[in-house]
Each structure stands twice: as C-alpha cells, then as structure tokens.
XYZ file of C-alpha atoms in Angstrom:
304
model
C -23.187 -11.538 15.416
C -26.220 -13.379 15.866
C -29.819 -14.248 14.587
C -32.504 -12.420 16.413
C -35.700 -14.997 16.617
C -37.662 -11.786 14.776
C -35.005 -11.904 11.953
C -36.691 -12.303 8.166
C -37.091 -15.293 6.659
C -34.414 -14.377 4.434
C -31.757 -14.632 7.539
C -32.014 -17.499 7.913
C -31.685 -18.835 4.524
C -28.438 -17.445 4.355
C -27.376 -18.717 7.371
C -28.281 -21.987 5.814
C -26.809 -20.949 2.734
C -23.367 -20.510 4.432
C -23.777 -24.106 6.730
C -23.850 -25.427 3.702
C -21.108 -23.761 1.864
C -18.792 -24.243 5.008
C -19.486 -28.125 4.885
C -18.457 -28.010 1.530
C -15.401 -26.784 2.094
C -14.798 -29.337 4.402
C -15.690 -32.159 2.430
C -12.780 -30.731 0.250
C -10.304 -31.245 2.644
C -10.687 -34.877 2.557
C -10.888 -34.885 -1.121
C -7.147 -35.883 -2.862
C -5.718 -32.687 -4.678
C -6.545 -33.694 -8.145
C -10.245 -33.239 -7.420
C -10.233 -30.309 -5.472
C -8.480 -28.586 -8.618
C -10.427 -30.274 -11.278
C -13.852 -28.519 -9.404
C -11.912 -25.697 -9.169
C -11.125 -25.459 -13.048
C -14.838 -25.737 -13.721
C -15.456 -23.112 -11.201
C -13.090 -20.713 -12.634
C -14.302 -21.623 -16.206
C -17.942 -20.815 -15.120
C -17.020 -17.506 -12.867
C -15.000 -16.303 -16.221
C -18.160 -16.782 -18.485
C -20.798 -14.993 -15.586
C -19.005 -12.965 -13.720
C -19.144 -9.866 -16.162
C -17.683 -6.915 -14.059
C -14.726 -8.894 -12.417
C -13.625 -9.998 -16.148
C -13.650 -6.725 -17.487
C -11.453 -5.631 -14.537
C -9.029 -8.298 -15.049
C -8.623 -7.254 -18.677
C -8.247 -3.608 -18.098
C -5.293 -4.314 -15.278
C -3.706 -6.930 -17.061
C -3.887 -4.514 -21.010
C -2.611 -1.743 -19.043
C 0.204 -3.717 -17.454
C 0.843 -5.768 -20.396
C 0.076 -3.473 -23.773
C 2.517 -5.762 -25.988
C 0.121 -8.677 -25.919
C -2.850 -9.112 -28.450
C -6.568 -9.248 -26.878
C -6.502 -12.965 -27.604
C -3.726 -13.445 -25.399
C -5.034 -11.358 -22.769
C -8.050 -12.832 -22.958
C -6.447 -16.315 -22.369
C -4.678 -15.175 -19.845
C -7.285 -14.002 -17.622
C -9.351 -17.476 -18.625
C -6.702 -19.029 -16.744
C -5.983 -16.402 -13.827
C -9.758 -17.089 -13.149
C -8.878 -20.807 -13.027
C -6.015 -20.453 -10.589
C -7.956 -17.596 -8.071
C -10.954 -20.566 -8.028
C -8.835 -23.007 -7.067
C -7.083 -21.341 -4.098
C -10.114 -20.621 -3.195
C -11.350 -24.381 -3.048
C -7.622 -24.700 -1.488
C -8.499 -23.272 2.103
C -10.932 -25.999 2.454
C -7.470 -28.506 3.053
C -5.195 -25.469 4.392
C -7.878 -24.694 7.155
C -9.566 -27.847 7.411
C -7.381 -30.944 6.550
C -5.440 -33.012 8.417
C -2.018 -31.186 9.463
C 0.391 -33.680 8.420
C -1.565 -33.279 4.594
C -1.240 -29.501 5.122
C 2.849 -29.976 5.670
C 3.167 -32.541 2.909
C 1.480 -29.895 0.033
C 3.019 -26.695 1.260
C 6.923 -26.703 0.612
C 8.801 -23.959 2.352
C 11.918 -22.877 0.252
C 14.781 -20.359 -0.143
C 16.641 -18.572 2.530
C 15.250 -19.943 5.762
C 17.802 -18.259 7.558
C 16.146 -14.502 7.387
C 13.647 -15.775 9.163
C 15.764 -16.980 12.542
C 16.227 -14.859 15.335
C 14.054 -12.385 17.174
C 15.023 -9.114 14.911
C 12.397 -7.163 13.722
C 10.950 -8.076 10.534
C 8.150 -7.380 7.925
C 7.166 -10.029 5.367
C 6.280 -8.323 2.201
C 3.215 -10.994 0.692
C 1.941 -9.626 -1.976
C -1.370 -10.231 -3.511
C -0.475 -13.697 -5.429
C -3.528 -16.365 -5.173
C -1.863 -18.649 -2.923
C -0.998 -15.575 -0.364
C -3.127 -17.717 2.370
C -1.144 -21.033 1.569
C 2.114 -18.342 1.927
C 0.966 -17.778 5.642
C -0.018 -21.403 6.568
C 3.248 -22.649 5.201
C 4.953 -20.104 7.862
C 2.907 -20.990 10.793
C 2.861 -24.526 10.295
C 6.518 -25.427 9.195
C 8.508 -22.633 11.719
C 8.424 -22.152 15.656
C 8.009 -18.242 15.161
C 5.444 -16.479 16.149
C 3.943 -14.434 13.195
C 1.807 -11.518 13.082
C -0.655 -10.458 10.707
C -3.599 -8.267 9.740
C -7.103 -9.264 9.403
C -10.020 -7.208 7.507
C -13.208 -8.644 8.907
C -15.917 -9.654 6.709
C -19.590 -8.485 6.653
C -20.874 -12.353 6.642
C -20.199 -13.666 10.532
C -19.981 -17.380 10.156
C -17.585 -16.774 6.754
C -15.624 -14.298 9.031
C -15.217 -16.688 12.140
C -14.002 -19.602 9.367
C -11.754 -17.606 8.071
C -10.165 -16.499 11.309
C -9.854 -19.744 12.589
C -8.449 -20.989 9.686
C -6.219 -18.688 9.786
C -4.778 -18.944 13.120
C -4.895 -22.448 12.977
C -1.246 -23.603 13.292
C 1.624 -21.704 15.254
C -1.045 -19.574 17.508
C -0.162 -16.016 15.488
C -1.321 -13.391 16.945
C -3.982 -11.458 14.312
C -4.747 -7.549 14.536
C -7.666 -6.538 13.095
C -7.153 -3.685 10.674
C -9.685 -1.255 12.689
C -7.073 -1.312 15.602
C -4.728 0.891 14.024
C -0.807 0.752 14.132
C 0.589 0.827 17.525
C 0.027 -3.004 17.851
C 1.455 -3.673 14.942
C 4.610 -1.902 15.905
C 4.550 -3.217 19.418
C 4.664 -6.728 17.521
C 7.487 -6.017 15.359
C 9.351 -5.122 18.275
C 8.864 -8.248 20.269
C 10.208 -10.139 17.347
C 7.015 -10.972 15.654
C 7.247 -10.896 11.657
C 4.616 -8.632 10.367
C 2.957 -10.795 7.588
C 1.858 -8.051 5.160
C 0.331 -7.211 1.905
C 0.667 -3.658 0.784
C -0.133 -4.439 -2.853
C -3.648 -3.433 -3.149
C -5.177 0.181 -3.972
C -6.689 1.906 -0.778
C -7.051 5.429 -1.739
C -5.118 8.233 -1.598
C -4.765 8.384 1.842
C -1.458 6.686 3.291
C -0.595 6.609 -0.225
C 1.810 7.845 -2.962
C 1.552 7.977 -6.364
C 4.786 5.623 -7.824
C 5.169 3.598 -11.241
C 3.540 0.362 -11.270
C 4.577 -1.278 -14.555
C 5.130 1.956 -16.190
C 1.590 3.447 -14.931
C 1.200 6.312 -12.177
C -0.445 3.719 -9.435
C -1.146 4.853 -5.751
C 0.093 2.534 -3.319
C 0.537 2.057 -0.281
C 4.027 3.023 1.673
C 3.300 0.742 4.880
C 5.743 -1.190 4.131
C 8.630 1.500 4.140
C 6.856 3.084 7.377
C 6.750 -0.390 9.119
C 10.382 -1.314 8.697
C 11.190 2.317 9.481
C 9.555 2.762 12.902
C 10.424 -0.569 13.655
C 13.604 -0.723 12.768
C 12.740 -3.769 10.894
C 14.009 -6.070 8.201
C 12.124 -6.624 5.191
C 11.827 -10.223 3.758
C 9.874 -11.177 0.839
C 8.092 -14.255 0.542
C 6.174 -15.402 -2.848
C 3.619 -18.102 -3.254
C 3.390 -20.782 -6.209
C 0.639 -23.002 -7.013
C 1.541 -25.922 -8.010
C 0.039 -29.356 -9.025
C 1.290 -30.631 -5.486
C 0.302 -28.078 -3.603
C 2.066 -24.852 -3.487
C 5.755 -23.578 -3.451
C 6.459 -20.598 -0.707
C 9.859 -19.282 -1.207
C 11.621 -16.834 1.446
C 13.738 -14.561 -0.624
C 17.052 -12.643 0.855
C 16.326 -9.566 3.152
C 16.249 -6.373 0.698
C 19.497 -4.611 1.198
C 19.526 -0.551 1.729
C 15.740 -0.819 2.605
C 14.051 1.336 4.235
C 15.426 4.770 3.889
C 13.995 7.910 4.949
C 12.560 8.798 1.386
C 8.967 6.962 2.034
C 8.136 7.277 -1.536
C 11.158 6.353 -2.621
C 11.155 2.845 -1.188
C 7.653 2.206 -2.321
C 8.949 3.123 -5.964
C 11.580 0.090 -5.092
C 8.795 -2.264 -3.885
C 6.420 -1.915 -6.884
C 9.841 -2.800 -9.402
C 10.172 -5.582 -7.208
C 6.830 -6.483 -7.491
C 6.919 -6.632 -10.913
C 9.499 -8.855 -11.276
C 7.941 -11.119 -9.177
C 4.980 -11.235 -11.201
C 6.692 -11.695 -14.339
C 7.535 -14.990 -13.257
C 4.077 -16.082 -12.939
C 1.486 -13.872 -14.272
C -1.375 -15.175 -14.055
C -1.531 -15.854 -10.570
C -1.286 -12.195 -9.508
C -5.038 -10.819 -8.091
C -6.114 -8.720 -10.969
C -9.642 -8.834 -10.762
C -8.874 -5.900 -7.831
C -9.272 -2.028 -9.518
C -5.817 -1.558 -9.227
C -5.569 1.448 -10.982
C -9.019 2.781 -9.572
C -7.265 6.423 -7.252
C -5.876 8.624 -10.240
C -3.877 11.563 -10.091
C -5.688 14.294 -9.864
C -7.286 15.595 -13.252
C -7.091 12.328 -14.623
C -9.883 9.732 -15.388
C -10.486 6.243 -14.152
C -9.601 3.411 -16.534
C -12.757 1.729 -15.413
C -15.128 4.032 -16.303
C-alpha cells in the first residue's frame, strides 16, 4: 500500500509515527537483554494501569479458568502476564533485527529433536504462549527444514511488511497468507513442510466445535485434527519459555493415536493438552484474547 500525494495530513503522521516506532525496535536489537526487558517491565506496568478493556479481559479468562484463586491473586497474575506479553513484544526487535549469531545464542532449542527429521508430514501445534514468534525463529534458524506457516496480514502496511520479513528471516519458510485458503497448506504438508500452527484462539463458530477448555464449553478450532487428517500428518507440539536468557523452545514427542476420524474428539484431546501446558507457566499464555467470546447457543457472553 502506498501514500497518495493527496493523502491527509494525518497519513502521513502515521507513517512517521510507524518510521519511528520501527527504528525503535531496531535500536533494541543492539541493546543487551537486560535492557530490552527492563523497558519492557515498565511497558507492561504502564499498559496494565491504561489499558482498561484488555485488563478486564485478562481477568475474566484467567477467573473463569482459574476460580480457586482469590481476586488478589488474579489480579497479580495478570500484572505480570502484562509484563511478559510487553516484553516479547520488545523481543522481535533482536529476533527480527539482531545479529544472527545473538539470535542463536538466546533461543535454545530443546527436547526431542528427532520428530522433527525426515520429510513425513507434520503439523506443529504452537499455541498462543508470548514467545510463540521466538518458537518459530528458533525452528528456522537452528534446523535445515523448511517450515511452513500462516500469516494474518495487518491493516498498518509498513508494520505488516516488518513483520513478514521478520518473520521469514532465517531458513526461507514459505508463509501462506490466511485469505488463500487450505489447499496450499495441504500441498505443503505433503512435500514435507511442517505446518507451524496455532489453533488456540476463538474464531467463531464456523470451523469450530464446542469442547471443554478448563472445564468451560469453549469453541475452538479443529484445524489441527483436519490438518493431520488430510495430510496424513504427524502432530508435534512445540512450547515456548521466556526466560532471563532468552527463551526455551522445547519439541515435545509426536502425540500418539492422533488424529482419528472423530474431529471433535481430537480437539477435546488438544484443549487437555493445552491445559497442561499452561499450567506450567501461566502467565505467559495470551489471555488478553476473548477466549470465551462464541457461546453456545442461548447462553450469554462473559464479557458483556
């Protein structure tokens, strides 16, 4: 997209706006890590005090997923899940921008390597954890394989073009925009291209089933059981850690008797997964997302 030379004022104020933001992400990247997370801890400090809407999101998800806990604890614990999403944010400034042998050194790639060697068909369940970009960096930048993976353009052009650079920066991945549809995706699965993908994430009803999602009706998405299906396709977890060196991606074992033909089934297995996965580190799921926003029919919104 570009300016027309008729464009308001406004135009190109944001355009200057985002120049700027951009270079600030880039002076990041030359920054040492204990910086780049000390802004980021003021950030997410400041974005938990202003930004209303998001917080009361967060706290909704994480009391409906977590009723044993007191509202002081919740509240603490989305204080510091806004800490931890500002950071990662701050973190693509080094992941798409800083040198690559920093990039290797603060992304360690652990756990059962060997799923991932081979040409067999596989999908990569990544779900929504903040460091899900560091998860696919770590891939493209420490293996030989080629990966695949989906890509939601954004409204803002010169945000969108960073992004997808960044992105497809290491390991020359091939990206399929989400308006292209499926038959892509499959083709790539196929050729031996791991399907780097994040089902986690409410979309609406359609494409979706209604399965429990720590112990509340949620509808999600059953891609991942119709990937590995059509595909014939393995499918391989892989979680992302912050940590104070950088972050920790770990490859976990292939799931065993996954897929089967029971669609909803299988996407009743992948949200008790999920769980258990987030257990371990709570606070860096993404709950300021309406989760919970597509009820069952006859049933009201918890946001409203």
């Amino acid at each position: 997209m570009s300016l027309q030379q008729n464009a308001p004022a406004s135009s190109g104020l944001a355009r200057i706006g985002n120049r700027l933001g951009l270079a600030f992400m880039r002076l990041l990247s030359v920054m040492p890590l204990s910086w780049v997370r000390a802004i980021g801890w003021a950030l997410g400090v400041l974005l938990h005090v202003v930004v209303l809407r998001r917080r009361r999101i967060a706290r909704i998800n994480w009391a409906l997923c977590f009723p044993n806990q007191t509202a002081g604890e919740r509240n603490r614990a989305i204080r510091r899940h806004f800490i931890v999403f500002a950071q990662a944010w701050l973190d693509r400034g080094w992941l798409w921008e800083g040198a690559p042998e920093v990039v290797r050194r603060r992304l360690k790639l652990c756990g059962d390597l060997q799923a991932l060697e081979g040409h067999s068909p596989t999908v990569l369940f990544a779900p929504h954890f903040v460091g899900m970009d560091a998860g696919w960096t770590a891939l493209t930048v420490h293996l030989e394989r080629r990966f695949c993976g989906i890509y939601a353009e954004q409204l803002n052009a010169d945000v969108d073009r960073w992004m997808a650079q960044g992105r497809q920066r290491f390991g020359e991945p091939h990206i399929v925009a989400r308006r292209q549809g499926l038959k892509p995706l499959i083709a790539a699965l196929r050729s031996g291209e791991p399907l780097y993908l994040l089902p986690d994430m409410d979309h609406g009803a359609r494409d979706s089933v209604f399965v429990p999602f720590f112990g509340v009706q949620t509808a999600t998405l059953a891609s991942l059981s119709r990937f590995a299906r059509l595909s014939g396709a393995s499918v391989v977890p892989v979680v992302s850690r912050m940590t104070p060196e950088g972050y920790e991606v770990t490859i976990h074992p292939a799931w065993k008797n996954f897929p089967t033909r029971d669609a909803e089934a299988d996407t009743a297995v992948m949200n008790q997964q999920l769980e258990t996965m987030i257990r371990t580190m709570p606070e860096q799921y993404y709950w300021v997302h309406k989760r919970f926003k597509t009820r069952p029919p006859g049933e009201p919104s918890p946001y409203a």
